[in-house]
């Protein structure tokens, strides 16, 4: 007999917190929240292995807020009670946003400050002087404040969280973290959240946790196939472009989509290529300034864009090309920026329906992080990987991991007949011819310049006028390639027989144009796909083959 799930209202939480949870539309806790929140409220130290998108932020944020609210009933003195360490600025922002949402009805009692951002240490001093209840930051930034005596935790700290602990290590914060521990009191409650329980994380566990409870909730690091469907299709370089163009243009890919490529240049190559067909897309990579990156993610989450082309490079793949393309602009950014940035990790892209690996990820870990951007919380998702002959070994590694991890999550071949889109090849080649190396280089430079300008604007003007943020779009055409207007439309005769009449070739318009339009609800296909994800449903099955055979 199935045991009843524990609900938020059965956890003894403050009404203000419950109200905020209800406003977020969370009908019940995720598995990690159900297990972690009661244990944390009992005062236990926790080590939780939780896959990305499992709701792990709230798993520690809810008890942190609850304990602060409870302690304020007896001690009213304002002091820093909780410290949340994160590996990246993006994650810092995200954690702060989630904390703000959860403290919407008690924001005076639980004040949160995110100091992971770019601002100067001295500029952040006044924020810390006000002694916020919760401080969110990267280890190096927190340590800088401790050393500058802007922050003191010796007497007040009650809770420490290390989020994405494995990344805190791989991003090189180990020493800072160790130094930081000298500034903490002897007794405090700790939470360690990590996607993997690596040796580094185990070592940190020894250092930080006292008699911890270890939660390894999911057998697999990705949801099973009832929630996340994973497909792969063999195709070489030219076919990758042909396929992505037709999948989008024929609306077989619909809804919010993240397309991953292997290098920064590839982002612009693909963006310029899609531009030729009137398909708008944003580019997200480590070269863009932090404000722009955050703004793109925020707008994507608000429904402004359907498509982001992203890299998840930890260091820029082609440094020579980068510095040549970006010149002084790039050099100013310095290395630290690259070290701290990785698109697919930890960042909460909301309501992503499809993840497409245009280039197959270089490691199994990267596959998990990329694909983990969809099917988050309890939502469904689809991942499709294009695999060239040079990438098949990597595909086998991923398949091995998936079947070893959980037989329920496997990678199936995407049954798509490339010959049905052969008629599009000529147009595809035509478009590819316009996307020259020179065009890509120019696009890359133009975008960085544009985004640096945006970034400045964002920092100054938009801080005072947050509503106007909507006016700034990041999916504008870059245009360094010659545009051939006829490519934007598809003549009826090119559409595969099975799809004729199933979609409107003119409906591929840019989303939410600078207005107050509301975003479309998640994943709803308007066409005759009847709410199903078209990518999942448009596949040639054995039945199709038999049908065709019997017809002939
Ligand atoms: P996280 O794993 O913390 O990055 O969370 C992934 C996503 O799940 C975020 O967009 C959260 O807002 C969402 N989420 C967290 N908890 C719940 C819940 N109990 N029910 C539905 N969605 C949730």
Coordinates of C-alpha atoms and ligand atoms in Angstrom, one line a residue:
X1 CA 0.0 0.0 0.0
X2 CA 1.4 3.4 -0.9
X3 CA 2.2 5.6 2.1
X4 CA 0.7 9.1 2.2
X5 CA 3.0 11.9 1.3
X6 CA 3.7 14.5 4.0
X7 CA 2.2 17.9 3.0
X8 CA 3.6 21.4 3.7
X9 CA 0.9 22.2 6.2
X10 CA 1.8 19.1 8.2
X11 CA 5.4 20.2 8.8
X12 CA 4.6 22.8 11.5
X13 CA 5.6 25.7 9.3
X14 CA 4.8 29.4 10.0
X15 CA 1.5 30.5 8.3
X16 CA 3.4 33.2 6.4
X17 CA 5.7 30.6 4.9
X18 CA 2.8 28.4 4.0
X19 CA 1.1 31.3 2.3
X20 CA 4.2 32.0 0.2
X21 CA 4.4 28.3 -0.8
X22 CA 0.8 28.4 -1.8
X23 CA 1.4 31.6 -3.9
X24 CA 4.2 29.8 -5.7
X25 CA 1.6 27.2 -6.7
X26 CA 3.4 24.3 -5.0
X27 CA 0.7 21.8 -4.2
X28 CA 3.0 19.4 -2.4
X29 CA 6.6 19.1 -1.4
X30 CA 9.0 17.4 -3.8
X31 CA 10.6 14.2 -2.5
X32 CA 13.7 15.9 -1.2
X33 CA 11.7 18.6 0.5
X34 CA 9.4 16.0 2.1
X35 CA 12.5 14.2 3.6
X36 CA 14.8 17.1 4.3
X37 CA 12.5 19.8 5.8
X38 CA 11.4 17.8 8.9
X39 CA 14.9 16.5 9.6
X40 CA 16.3 20.1 9.3
X41 CA 13.6 21.4 11.6
X42 CA 14.7 18.8 14.2
X43 CA 18.1 20.4 14.0
X44 CA 19.9 17.6 12.1
X45 CA 22.9 18.3 9.9
X46 CA 22.1 17.1 6.3
X47 CA 24.1 15.8 3.4
X48 CA 21.7 15.6 0.4
X49 CA 22.4 14.2 -3.0
X50 CA 19.7 15.8 -5.1
X51 CA 19.6 16.0 -8.9
X52 CA 19.2 19.4 -10.5
X53 CA 15.6 20.5 -10.6
X54 CA 14.5 18.4 -7.6
X55 CA 13.5 21.4 -5.6
X56 CA 16.6 21.3 -3.4
X57 CA 16.8 25.0 -2.9
X58 CA 13.5 25.1 -1.0
X59 CA 14.6 21.9 0.8
X60 CA 17.0 24.1 2.8
X61 CA 15.5 27.5 2.3
X62 CA 12.2 26.6 4.0
X63 CA 13.8 25.3 7.2
X64 CA 16.3 28.2 7.3
X65 CA 13.4 30.7 7.1
X66 CA 11.3 28.7 9.6
X67 CA 14.1 28.6 12.2
X68 CA 14.8 32.3 11.8
X69 CA 11.2 33.1 12.3
X70 CA 11.1 30.8 15.4
X71 CA 14.3 32.3 16.9
X72 CA 13.0 35.8 16.4
X73 CA 10.2 35.1 18.8
X74 CA 12.6 34.9 21.7
X75 CA 15.6 37.0 20.5
X76 CA 14.8 40.2 18.6
X77 CA 18.4 41.3 18.0
X78 CA 19.2 41.8 14.3
X79 CA 22.2 39.6 13.2
X80 CA 23.4 37.3 10.5
X81 CA 21.9 33.9 11.3
X82 CA 22.3 31.9 8.1
X83 CA 25.0 31.8 5.5
X84 CA 24.4 30.2 2.1
X85 CA 27.5 29.5 0.0
X86 CA 27.0 29.1 -3.8
X87 CA 29.5 28.4 -6.6
X88 CA 28.3 31.1 -9.0
X89 CA 26.7 34.5 -9.1
X90 CA 23.8 33.2 -11.2
X91 CA 23.0 30.6 -8.5
X92 CA 23.4 33.4 -5.8
X93 CA 20.8 35.4 -7.6
X94 CA 18.5 32.4 -8.0
X95 CA 18.8 31.5 -4.3
X96 CA 18.1 35.1 -3.3
X97 CA 15.0 35.2 -5.6
X98 CA 13.7 32.0 -4.1
X99 CA 14.3 33.3 -0.6
X100 CA 12.5 36.5 -1.4
X101 CA 9.6 34.6 -2.8
X102 CA 9.4 32.4 0.3
X103 CA 9.7 35.4 2.6
X104 CA 7.1 37.5 0.7
X105 CA 4.9 37.6 3.9
X106 CA 7.7 38.0 6.4
X107 CA 10.3 40.1 4.6
X108 CA 10.8 42.3 7.6
X109 CA 11.6 39.4 9.9
X110 CA 13.8 37.5 7.5
X111 CA 16.0 39.8 5.5
X112 CA 18.1 38.4 2.7
X113 CA 21.2 39.8 1.1
X114 CA 23.0 38.4 -2.0
X115 CA 26.6 39.5 -2.1
X116 CA 27.7 37.1 -4.8
X117 CA 27.2 39.9 -7.5
X118 CA 29.9 41.9 -9.2
X119 CA 29.7 45.1 -7.1
X120 CA 32.7 46.2 -5.2
X121 CA 33.4 44.7 -1.8
X122 CA 33.3 48.3 -0.3
X123 CA 30.1 49.0 -2.1
X124 CA 28.5 46.0 -0.5
X125 CA 29.6 47.0 3.0
X126 CA 26.5 49.1 3.8
X127 CA 24.3 46.1 3.0
X128 CA 26.2 43.9 5.5
X129 CA 26.2 46.7 8.1
X130 CA 22.5 46.3 8.3
X131 CA 23.1 42.7 9.4
X132 CA 20.7 40.8 7.2
X133 CA 19.4 37.5 8.6
X134 CA 20.6 35.5 5.6
X135 CA 23.7 36.2 3.5
X136 CA 24.1 34.5 0.2
X137 CA 27.5 34.6 -1.5
X138 CA 30.4 32.8 -3.2
X139 CA 33.1 31.6 -0.7
X140 CA 35.6 34.0 -2.0
X141 CA 33.3 37.0 -1.7
X142 CA 32.2 36.1 1.8
X143 CA 35.8 35.5 2.9
X144 CA 36.7 39.0 1.5
X145 CA 34.0 40.5 3.7
X146 CA 35.1 38.6 6.7
X147 CA 38.7 39.7 6.3
X148 CA 37.6 43.3 5.8
X149 CA 35.5 43.0 8.9
X150 CA 32.3 43.9 7.1
X151 CA 30.9 40.7 8.3
X152 CA 31.2 38.8 11.5
X153 CA 29.7 35.4 12.1
X154 CA 31.6 34.2 15.2
X155 CA 28.7 34.7 17.6
X156 CA 25.5 34.9 15.5
X157 CA 25.6 32.2 12.9
X158 CA 23.1 29.4 13.4
X159 CA 23.0 27.7 10.0
X160 CA 25.4 27.2 7.1
X161 CA 24.4 25.9 3.7
X162 CA 26.8 24.9 0.9
X163 CA 24.7 24.6 -2.3
X164 CA 26.0 22.7 -5.3
X165 CA 28.9 21.6 -3.1
X166 CA 30.6 19.6 -5.8
X167 CA 30.8 22.7 -8.0
X168 CA 32.1 24.8 -5.2
X169 CA 35.1 22.5 -5.3
X170 CA 35.5 22.2 -9.1
X171 CA 35.3 26.0 -9.4
X172 CA 38.4 26.3 -7.2
X173 CA 36.8 27.7 -4.0
X174 CA 38.3 25.0 -1.8
X175 CA 40.9 27.1 0.0
X176 CA 38.5 30.0 0.5
X177 CA 36.0 27.7 2.0
X178 CA 38.5 26.2 4.4
X179 CA 39.7 29.7 5.4
X180 CA 36.2 30.8 5.9
X181 CA 35.5 28.0 8.4
X182 CA 37.9 29.6 10.8
X183 CA 35.5 32.6 11.1
X184 CA 32.5 30.4 12.1
X185 CA 31.4 29.6 15.6
X186 CA 31.9 26.1 17.1
X187 CA 28.3 25.1 16.9
X188 CA 25.9 25.6 14.0
X189 CA 23.7 23.5 11.8
X190 CA 24.9 22.6 8.3
X191 CA 23.4 21.6 5.1
X192 CA 25.4 20.3 2.2
X193 CA 23.6 20.0 -1.1
X194 CA 25.3 18.3 -4.0
X195 CA 24.4 16.7 -7.3
X196 CA 27.2 14.1 -6.8
X197 CA 28.7 12.7 -3.7
X198 CA 32.3 13.0 -4.9
X199 CA 35.4 12.4 -2.8
X200 CA 35.7 16.2 -2.4
X201 CA 32.1 16.4 -1.0
X202 CA 32.8 13.5 1.3
X203 CA 35.9 15.3 2.6
X204 CA 33.8 18.5 3.2
X205 CA 31.2 16.4 5.0
X206 CA 33.9 15.4 7.5
X207 CA 34.8 19.0 8.0
X208 CA 31.4 20.5 8.3
X209 CA 28.8 18.1 9.4
X210 CA 28.2 16.5 12.8
X211 CA 26.4 13.2 12.8
X212 CA 24.7 14.1 9.5
X213 CA 21.7 12.3 7.9
X214 CA 22.6 11.5 4.3
X215 CA 19.8 11.7 1.8
X216 CA 20.3 10.0 -1.5
X217 CA 16.8 10.1 -2.8
X218 CA 16.8 9.4 -6.4
X219 CA 18.5 6.3 -7.7
X220 CA 19.0 8.2 -10.9
X221 CA 20.3 11.6 -11.5
X222 CA 17.7 12.2 -14.2
X223 CA 13.9 11.6 -14.0
X224 CA 12.6 8.4 -15.5
X225 CA 11.0 8.1 -18.9
X226 CA 7.5 8.8 -17.7
X227 CA 8.7 12.3 -17.0
X228 CA 11.7 12.8 -19.3
X229 CA 12.0 11.2 -22.7
X230 CA 15.5 11.1 -24.1
X231 CA 16.2 10.5 -27.8
X232 CA 19.3 10.5 -30.0
X233 CA 19.6 10.7 -33.7
X234 CA 22.7 10.0 -35.8
X235 CA 23.5 12.9 -38.1
X236 CA 26.6 14.6 -39.5
X237 CA 27.5 18.2 -39.5
X238 CA 25.3 19.4 -42.4
X239 CA 22.4 17.2 -41.4
X240 CA 22.5 18.8 -37.9
X241 CA 21.7 22.2 -39.5
X242 CA 19.1 20.7 -41.8
X243 CA 17.4 18.9 -39.0
X244 CA 17.3 21.8 -36.5
X245 CA 15.9 24.1 -39.1
X246 CA 13.2 21.7 -40.1
X247 CA 12.3 20.7 -36.6
X248 CA 11.7 24.3 -35.6
X249 CA 10.2 25.5 -38.9
X250 CA 7.8 22.5 -39.1
X251 CA 7.0 23.1 -35.4
X252 CA 8.1 19.7 -34.3
X253 CA 10.0 21.5 -31.7
X254 CA 7.6 23.7 -29.9
X255 CA 7.7 25.6 -26.6
X256 CA 10.7 26.7 -24.6
X257 CA 13.8 25.1 -26.0
X258 CA 17.5 25.1 -25.0
X259 CA 19.9 24.2 -27.7
X260 CA 23.4 23.3 -26.6
X261 CA 26.4 23.7 -28.8
X262 CA 30.0 22.9 -28.1
X263 CA 31.7 26.3 -28.4
X264 CA 31.0 30.0 -28.5
X265 CA 31.6 30.3 -32.2
X266 CA 29.0 27.6 -32.8
X267 CA 26.4 29.7 -30.9
X268 CA 26.8 32.4 -33.4
X269 CA 27.0 30.1 -36.4
X270 CA 23.7 28.5 -35.5
X271 CA 22.1 31.8 -34.5
X272 CA 23.0 33.4 -37.9
X273 CA 21.9 30.3 -39.7
X274 CA 18.4 30.3 -38.0
X275 CA 18.2 34.0 -38.6
X276 CA 18.2 33.3 -42.3
X277 CA 14.9 31.5 -41.9
X278 CA 13.4 34.2 -39.6
X279 CA 13.8 32.0 -36.5
X280 CA 14.8 34.2 -33.6
X281 CA 17.1 32.9 -30.8
X282 CA 19.1 34.3 -27.9
X283 CA 22.7 33.3 -27.4
X284 CA 24.1 32.6 -23.9
X285 CA 27.7 32.0 -23.2
X286 CA 30.6 32.9 -20.9
X287 CA 31.6 35.9 -23.0
X288 CA 28.5 37.9 -22.2
X289 CA 28.5 40.2 -19.2
X290 CA 26.8 38.9 -16.1
X291 CA 24.0 41.4 -16.2
X292 CA 23.0 40.4 -19.7
X293 CA 23.2 36.7 -18.9
X294 CA 21.0 37.1 -15.9
X295 CA 18.6 39.3 -17.8
X296 CA 18.4 36.7 -20.7
X297 CA 17.6 34.0 -18.2
X298 CA 15.0 36.1 -16.4
X299 CA 13.3 37.0 -19.6
X300 CA 13.4 33.5 -20.8
X301 CA 11.7 32.4 -17.6
X302 CA 9.1 35.1 -18.1
X303 CA 8.3 33.7 -21.5
X304 CA 9.9 36.4 -23.8
X305 CA 11.9 33.9 -25.8
X306 CA 11.3 30.4 -27.0
X307 CA 14.8 29.5 -27.9
X308 CA 18.2 29.9 -26.3
X309 CA 21.4 28.7 -27.9
X310 CA 23.9 28.0 -25.1
X311 CA 27.3 26.7 -24.5
X312 CA 28.2 25.0 -21.2
X313 CA 31.9 25.5 -21.6
X314 CA 33.8 25.9 -18.4
X315 CA 36.7 27.6 -20.1
X316 CA 36.2 29.1 -23.5
X317 CA 36.8 26.4 -26.0
X318 CA 38.8 28.4 -28.5
X319 CA 40.7 31.1 -26.6
X320 CA 42.5 32.3 -29.7
X321 CA 39.3 32.9 -31.6
X322 CA 37.8 34.5 -28.5
X323 CA 40.5 37.1 -27.9
X324 CA 40.7 37.8 -31.6
X325 CA 37.0 38.3 -31.9
X326 CA 36.5 40.2 -28.7
X327 CA 39.7 42.1 -28.6
X328 CA 40.2 44.3 -25.6
X329 CA 36.7 43.7 -24.4
X330 CA 37.4 40.1 -23.7
X331 CA 40.7 40.8 -22.0
X332 CA 39.1 43.2 -19.6
X333 CA 36.8 40.4 -18.3
X334 CA 39.6 38.3 -17.1
X335 CA 39.7 34.6 -16.3
X336 CA 37.7 34.6 -13.1
X337 CA 34.5 35.3 -15.1
X338 CA 35.0 32.1 -17.1
X339 CA 35.9 30.1 -14.1
X340 CA 32.7 31.0 -12.4
X341 CA 30.4 30.6 -15.3
X342 CA 28.7 27.6 -16.8
X343 CA 25.4 27.9 -18.5
X344 CA 24.0 24.4 -17.8
X345 CA 24.9 24.1 -14.2
X346 CA 22.7 25.0 -11.3
X347 CA 20.8 27.7 -13.3
X348 CA 17.1 27.4 -13.0
X349 CA 15.7 27.8 -16.5
X350 CA 11.9 27.4 -15.9
X351 CA 9.4 25.4 -17.9
X352 CA 11.9 24.2 -20.5
X353 CA 10.1 21.7 -22.7
X354 CA 13.0 20.6 -24.9
X355 CA 16.7 20.3 -24.5
X356 CA 18.5 19.7 -27.8
X357 CA 22.1 18.7 -27.8
X358 CA 23.1 20.1 -31.2
X359 CA 26.6 19.1 -30.3
X360 CA 26.9 16.1 -28.0
X361 CA 28.3 17.1 -24.6
X362 CA 31.9 16.2 -23.9
X363 CA 31.3 14.3 -20.7
X364 CA 28.6 12.3 -19.0
X365 CA 28.4 14.8 -16.2
X366 CA 27.7 17.6 -18.7
X367 CA 25.0 15.5 -20.4
X368 CA 23.2 15.2 -17.0
X369 CA 23.6 18.9 -16.3
X370 CA 22.3 19.9 -19.7
X371 CA 19.4 17.5 -19.9
X372 CA 18.5 18.3 -16.3
X373 CA 17.4 21.8 -17.4
X374 CA 14.1 20.2 -18.6
X375 CA 11.6 18.0 -16.7
X376 CA 12.2 20.0 -13.5
X377 CA 10.1 19.6 -10.4
X378 CA 7.2 17.5 -11.6
X379 CA 7.0 18.8 -15.2
X380 CA 7.6 16.7 -18.3
X381 CA 10.4 17.2 -20.8
X382 CA 12.1 15.9 -23.8
X383 CA 15.8 15.7 -24.7
X384 CA 17.1 15.1 -28.2
X385 CA 20.8 14.6 -29.0
X386 CA 22.3 15.0 -32.4
X387 CA 25.2 12.6 -32.7
X388 CA 27.9 12.7 -35.4
X389 CA 30.2 9.8 -36.0
X390 CA 32.9 11.5 -33.9
X391 CA 30.5 11.7 -31.0
X392 CA 29.2 8.1 -30.9
X393 CA 31.7 7.0 -28.2
X394 CA 30.4 9.7 -25.9
X395 CA 26.8 8.6 -26.6
X396 CA 27.7 5.0 -25.6
X397 CA 29.2 6.4 -22.3
X398 CA 25.9 8.2 -21.6
X399 CA 23.8 5.2 -22.5
X400 CA 25.9 3.1 -20.2
X401 CA 25.5 5.5 -17.4
X402 CA 21.7 5.8 -17.9
X403 CA 21.1 2.1 -18.0
X404 CA 23.4 1.4 -15.1
X405 CA 21.8 4.2 -13.1
X406 CA 18.2 3.4 -13.6
X407 CA 16.7 1.1 -16.3
X408 CA 13.7 3.4 -16.4
X409 CA 15.7 6.2 -17.9
X410 CA 17.2 5.4 -21.2
X411 CA 18.1 7.0 -24.5
X412 CA 16.0 5.8 -27.4
X413 CA 16.7 6.4 -31.1
X414 CA 14.6 9.2 -32.5
X415 CA 12.7 7.6 -35.4
X416 CA 12.9 10.4 -38.0
X417 CA 13.2 9.8 -41.7
X418 CA 15.8 12.2 -42.9
X419 CA 14.8 11.5 -46.5
X420 CA 11.4 13.3 -45.8
X421 CA 13.2 16.6 -45.4
X422 CA 15.7 16.1 -48.2
X423 CA 13.8 18.8 -50.2
X424 CA 14.9 21.4 -47.6
X425 CA 18.6 20.6 -48.1
X426 CA 19.1 23.1 -50.9
X427 CA 17.7 25.9 -48.8
X428 CA 19.8 24.8 -45.9
X429 CA 23.0 24.9 -48.0
X430 CA 22.0 28.2 -49.3
X431 CA 21.7 29.6 -45.8
X432 CA 24.9 27.9 -44.6
X433 CA 26.8 29.6 -47.5
X434 CA 25.9 33.0 -46.1
X435 CA 27.2 32.1 -42.6
X436 CA 30.9 32.5 -43.3
X437 CA 33.7 32.5 -40.7
X438 CA 33.9 36.3 -41.1
X439 CA 30.1 36.6 -40.5
X440 CA 30.4 34.5 -37.4
X441 CA 33.4 36.6 -36.1
X442 CA 31.6 39.8 -36.7
X443 CA 28.4 38.6 -35.1
X444 CA 30.3 37.5 -32.0
X445 CA 32.0 40.9 -31.7
X446 CA 28.8 42.8 -32.4
X447 CA 26.9 40.8 -29.8
X448 CA 29.5 41.3 -27.1
X449 CA 29.6 45.0 -27.8
X450 CA 25.9 45.3 -27.8
X451 CA 25.6 43.3 -24.6
X452 CA 28.3 45.3 -22.9
X453 CA 26.2 48.4 -23.7
X454 CA 23.1 46.7 -22.5
X455 CA 24.9 45.7 -19.4
X456 CA 25.8 49.2 -18.5
X457 CA 22.3 50.4 -19.2
X458 CA 21.0 47.5 -17.2
X459 CA 23.2 48.4 -14.2
X460 CA 22.4 52.1 -14.0
X461 CA 19.1 53.0 -15.7
X462 CA 17.2 49.8 -15.1
X463 CA 18.0 49.6 -11.5
X464 CA 15.8 52.6 -11.1
X465 CA 13.2 51.6 -13.7
X466 CA 12.8 47.9 -13.4
X467 CA 9.6 47.9 -15.5
X468 CA 11.5 49.1 -18.5
X469 CA 13.6 46.0 -18.4
X470 CA 11.1 44.4 -20.7
X471 CA 12.1 46.8 -23.5
X472 CA 15.5 45.2 -23.9
X473 CA 15.5 42.1 -26.0
X474 CA 18.4 39.8 -26.5
X475 CA 17.2 37.8 -29.5
X476 CA 17.5 40.6 -32.1
X477 CA 18.8 39.6 -35.4
X478 CA 22.6 40.1 -35.7
X479 CA 22.5 40.2 -39.6
X480 CA 26.2 40.0 -40.5
X481 CA 25.2 37.3 -42.9
X482 CA 23.3 38.2 -46.1
X483 CA 19.6 37.6 -45.5
X484 CA 17.6 36.0 -48.4
X485 CA 13.9 36.9 -47.7
X486 CA 12.5 33.9 -49.6
X487 CA 14.1 31.5 -47.0
X488 CA 11.7 32.7 -44.3
X489 CA 8.7 30.9 -45.8
X490 CA 8.2 27.3 -46.7
X491 CA 6.4 26.3 -49.9
X492 CA 3.8 23.7 -49.3
X493 CA 5.4 21.1 -51.6
X494 CA 8.5 20.9 -49.3
X495 CA 6.5 19.9 -46.3
X496 CA 6.6 16.1 -45.6
X497 CA 3.4 14.4 -46.5
X498 CA 2.6 13.4 -43.0
X499 CA 2.8 17.0 -41.7
X500 CA 0.8 18.8 -44.4
X501 CA -2.1 20.7 -42.9
X502 CA -0.8 20.0 -39.4
X503 CA 0.9 23.4 -38.9
X504 CA 0.7 27.0 -40.1
X505 CA 3.9 27.9 -41.9
X506 CA 3.4 31.6 -41.1
X507 CA 3.0 31.2 -37.4
X508 CA 6.7 31.3 -36.4
X509 CA 6.6 34.8 -35.0
X510 CA 8.8 36.4 -32.4
X511 CA 7.3 36.1 -29.0
X512 CA 6.0 38.9 -26.6
X513 CA 6.9 42.1 -28.5
X514 CA 7.7 44.8 -26.0
X515 CA 4.2 44.8 -24.6
X516 CA 2.4 43.5 -21.6
X517 CA 1.3 40.4 -23.4
X518 CA 1.2 37.4 -21.2
X519 CA 3.4 34.5 -22.0
X520 CA 1.8 31.4 -23.5
X521 CA 1.2 28.7 -20.9
X522 CA 3.9 26.0 -20.7
X523 CA 4.2 23.4 -23.5
X524 CA 0.8 23.9 -25.0
X525 CA 0.8 23.0 -28.7
X526 CA -1.8 24.9 -30.6
X527 CA -1.9 22.6 -33.6
X528 CA -3.5 19.2 -34.0
X529 CA -0.8 17.7 -31.7
X530 CA -3.4 18.2 -29.0
X531 CA -1.2 19.2 -26.1
X532 CA 1.4 16.5 -26.7
X533 CA 5.0 17.5 -27.2
X534 CA 5.2 17.3 -31.0
X535 CA 8.8 16.3 -30.8
X536 CA 7.7 13.2 -28.9
X537 CA 4.7 12.4 -31.0
X538 CA 6.2 12.9 -34.4
X539 CA 8.2 9.8 -34.9
X540 CA 8.0 7.1 -37.4
X541 CA 7.0 4.0 -35.7
X542 CA 6.8 0.4 -36.8
X543 CA 3.1 0.9 -37.4
X544 CA 3.9 3.7 -39.9
X545 CA 6.2 1.5 -41.8
X546 CA 3.7 -1.3 -42.0
X547 CA 1.0 1.1 -43.0
X548 CA 3.2 2.5 -45.8
X549 CA 4.1 -1.0 -47.0
X550 CA 0.5 -2.2 -47.1
X551 CA -0.5 1.0 -49.0
X552 CA 2.2 0.2 -51.6
Ligands
LIG1 P1 15.7 23.6 -7.7 O1 16.0 22.2 -7.8 O2 15.7 24.2 -6.3 O3 16.5 24.5 -8.6 O4 14.2 23.8 -8.1 C1 13.7 23.6 -9.4 C2 12.4 24.2 -9.7 O5 11.4 23.5 -9.0 C3 12.3 25.7 -9.4 O6 11.7 26.4 -10.5 C4 11.3 25.7 -8.2 O7 10.5 26.9 -8.2 C5 10.4 24.5 -8.4 N1 9.9 23.9 -7.2 C6 10.5 23.7 -6.0 N2 9.8 23.1 -5.1 C7 8.6 22.8 -5.8 C8 7.4 22.1 -5.4 N3 7.2 21.7 -4.1 N4 6.4 22.0 -6.3 C9 6.6 22.5 -7.5 N5 7.7 23.1 -8.0 C10 8.7 23.3 -7.1

